[in-house]
XYZ file of C-alpha atoms in Angstrom:
206
model
C 6.087 -4.365 -18.670
C 5.132 -8.000 -18.291
C 5.388 -11.432 -16.693
C 4.733 -12.498 -13.244
C 6.831 -14.956 -11.238
C 6.822 -16.771 -7.943
C 8.827 -13.937 -6.496
C 6.124 -11.509 -7.592
C 3.656 -13.567 -5.877
C 5.744 -13.656 -2.677
C 6.115 -9.806 -3.069
C 2.344 -9.399 -2.919
C 2.242 -10.743 0.518
C 5.355 -8.799 1.517
C 3.676 -5.630 0.363
C 0.920 -5.855 2.898
C 3.213 -7.180 5.528
C 5.390 -4.287 4.967
C 2.420 -2.037 5.428
C 0.646 -3.409 8.415
C 2.159 -6.309 10.307
C 5.009 -7.077 12.617
C 5.329 -10.650 11.474
C 4.769 -12.170 14.855
C 1.333 -13.804 15.719
C 0.227 -12.820 19.181
C -0.668 -15.824 21.650
C -4.222 -15.812 23.168
C -4.534 -17.593 26.342
C -7.834 -19.445 26.874
C -7.862 -18.480 30.544
C -8.100 -14.824 29.977
C -11.424 -14.178 27.980
C -12.080 -10.882 29.892
C -8.820 -9.474 28.494
C -9.468 -10.549 25.063
C -12.937 -8.898 25.191
C -11.368 -5.657 26.639
C -8.596 -5.619 23.862
C -11.249 -6.074 21.078
C -13.300 -3.238 22.557
C -10.193 -1.028 22.748
C -9.409 -1.986 19.102
C -12.920 -0.987 17.921
C -12.655 2.337 19.778
C -9.308 3.069 18.147
C -10.766 2.548 14.636
C -13.581 4.941 15.344
C -11.284 7.555 16.792
C -8.405 7.594 14.299
C -7.982 10.726 12.011
C -7.599 10.572 8.286
C -4.106 9.262 7.899
C -3.854 9.769 4.037
C -1.651 12.368 2.496
C -2.543 12.584 -1.254
C -1.205 15.782 -2.862
C -3.443 17.486 -5.461
C -0.527 17.563 -8.115
C -0.365 13.777 -8.068
C -3.981 13.275 -8.865
C -4.790 11.943 -12.378
C -7.489 13.001 -14.902
C -9.661 10.164 -14.096
C -11.497 11.158 -10.974
C -12.556 7.484 -10.294
C -8.875 6.439 -9.863
C -8.260 9.335 -7.434
C -11.317 8.367 -5.345
C -10.346 4.755 -5.375
C -6.761 5.611 -4.150
C -8.119 7.561 -1.389
C -10.646 4.879 -0.342
C -8.163 2.064 -0.551
C -5.455 3.734 1.447
C -7.800 5.058 4.097
C -9.329 1.504 4.403
C -5.889 -0.021 4.748
C -5.250 2.201 7.709
C -8.552 1.812 9.240
C -8.323 -1.740 10.616
C -11.476 -3.071 8.835
C -10.341 -6.336 7.562
C -13.610 -7.233 5.583
C -13.394 -3.883 3.679
C -9.606 -4.344 3.149
C -10.123 -7.740 1.757
C -12.635 -6.494 -0.898
C -9.861 -4.030 -2.103
C -7.838 -6.724 -3.925
C -8.203 -8.217 -7.370
C -9.970 -11.537 -7.715
C -6.534 -12.783 -8.962
C -4.915 -12.078 -5.677
C -5.219 -13.777 -2.361
C -5.510 -11.015 0.452
C -3.481 -11.264 3.572
C -5.133 -13.424 6.303
C -7.119 -11.498 8.924
C -4.774 -12.544 11.684
C -1.660 -10.999 10.075
C -3.602 -7.830 9.108
C -4.764 -7.283 12.694
C -1.234 -7.449 13.959
C -0.066 -4.135 12.547
C -2.662 -1.743 11.178
C -2.549 0.297 14.464
C 1.105 1.218 13.772
C 0.306 3.121 10.734
C 0.837 6.907 11.383
C 0.170 8.044 7.741
C 0.171 6.896 4.199
C 1.675 9.367 1.669
C 1.058 8.990 -2.069
C 4.319 9.706 -3.773
C 3.354 8.787 -7.416
C 0.427 7.677 -9.429
C 1.267 6.863 -12.968
C -0.776 5.301 -15.877
C 0.904 2.328 -17.346
C 0.022 -0.021 -20.376
C 0.911 -3.607 -19.795
C 1.611 -6.100 -22.404
C -0.637 -9.179 -22.848
C 0.554 -11.996 -20.531
C -1.647 -15.075 -20.356
C 0.373 -16.442 -17.400
C -0.727 -13.370 -15.457
C -4.405 -13.588 -16.547
C -3.950 -10.831 -19.313
C -5.125 -11.929 -22.780
C -4.610 -8.466 -24.270
C -2.734 -5.234 -23.308
C -4.215 -3.681 -20.216
C -4.186 -0.107 -18.925
C -3.502 0.014 -15.193
C -1.946 2.600 -12.791
C 1.237 2.285 -10.762
C 0.908 3.629 -7.165
C 3.758 4.365 -4.988
C 3.132 5.077 -1.347
C 5.324 5.879 1.571
C 4.087 4.462 4.961
C 5.018 5.930 8.258
C 4.996 3.457 11.116
C 4.948 4.261 14.727
C 8.443 3.413 16.164
C 6.800 2.560 19.404
C 4.987 -0.416 17.826
C 6.980 -3.592 17.025
C 6.294 -3.370 13.370
C 7.944 0.131 13.240
C 10.860 -0.526 15.383
C 12.954 -2.049 12.467
C 11.955 0.380 9.783
C 9.771 3.533 10.445
C 9.270 4.587 6.892
C 8.634 2.079 3.933
C 8.173 2.622 0.179
C 5.463 0.195 -1.452
C 4.414 -0.057 -5.009
C 0.965 -1.437 -5.723
C -1.024 -1.644 -8.964
C -4.538 -0.531 -9.722
C -6.382 -2.710 -12.305
C -9.811 -2.625 -13.583
C -12.303 -5.534 -12.938
C -15.981 -5.605 -13.466
C -16.140 -1.915 -13.992
C -14.364 -1.461 -10.575
C -10.723 -0.599 -9.477
C -8.918 -3.120 -7.435
C -5.476 -3.344 -5.810
C -2.945 -6.030 -7.333
C 0.672 -7.021 -7.171
C 2.802 -4.609 -9.169
C 5.230 -6.643 -11.521
C 8.891 -6.274 -10.688
C 9.732 -4.151 -13.639
C 6.984 -1.710 -12.673
C 8.203 -1.449 -9.107
C 11.609 -0.680 -10.324
C 10.535 1.791 -12.911
C 8.345 3.934 -10.667
C 10.921 3.988 -7.923
C 13.642 5.047 -10.243
C 11.489 7.774 -11.704
C 10.718 9.297 -8.343
C 14.260 9.013 -7.177
C 15.398 10.888 -10.386
C 12.700 13.413 -9.931
C 13.925 14.114 -6.441
C 17.542 14.609 -7.564
C 16.345 16.991 -10.312
C 14.177 19.016 -7.813
C 16.963 19.349 -5.282
C 18.187 22.900 -4.866
C 21.564 23.753 -6.391
C 24.354 24.414 -4.099
C 25.340 28.141 -4.410
C 29.191 28.675 -3.624
C 29.894 31.037 -0.764
C 31.351 34.249 -1.931
C 35.079 34.605 -1.428
C 36.476 37.456 0.620
C 38.069 40.390 -1.065
């Protein structure tokens, strides 16, 4: 799997928008500072009171415990509303979503369900900053969004593929190349079909 295009760069932004934002920037009125302050306080209170929204089945965890720990940390951070912590999750080769866009939708996240976590070897690709083959992880998550929130009204469940890459001895989130996204989604779709219960014919009357 290799290469990265302008479409992949656009997809990186779409990933996070799909996770957290409604796509409409709220308008702040200068003559209502009290309401702005109250809204900020309410947001801070919501962050501190939210339960753990991550579903990470044991059977999907990999042999490398540092990968499992990072997935749990990253997904929990994404749903917690802490932009500075969220920004630090990303690879230095990525440009994180702006604070304003992130703030628009994190409260709509009801849960983040890990559906797949697969080790993948990427070919060298200088255009993507890889001068030699690189071992990464493909992460498929399903995000459930509150249909009462604007971001969840159009689509309450979204499948998103991210990539975990190693930088300076730390795991970081990055854009998954298009072939990786298609591969992991296809693999999970096929697994779902294979695991579906067989239809047992009803016995015919004598």
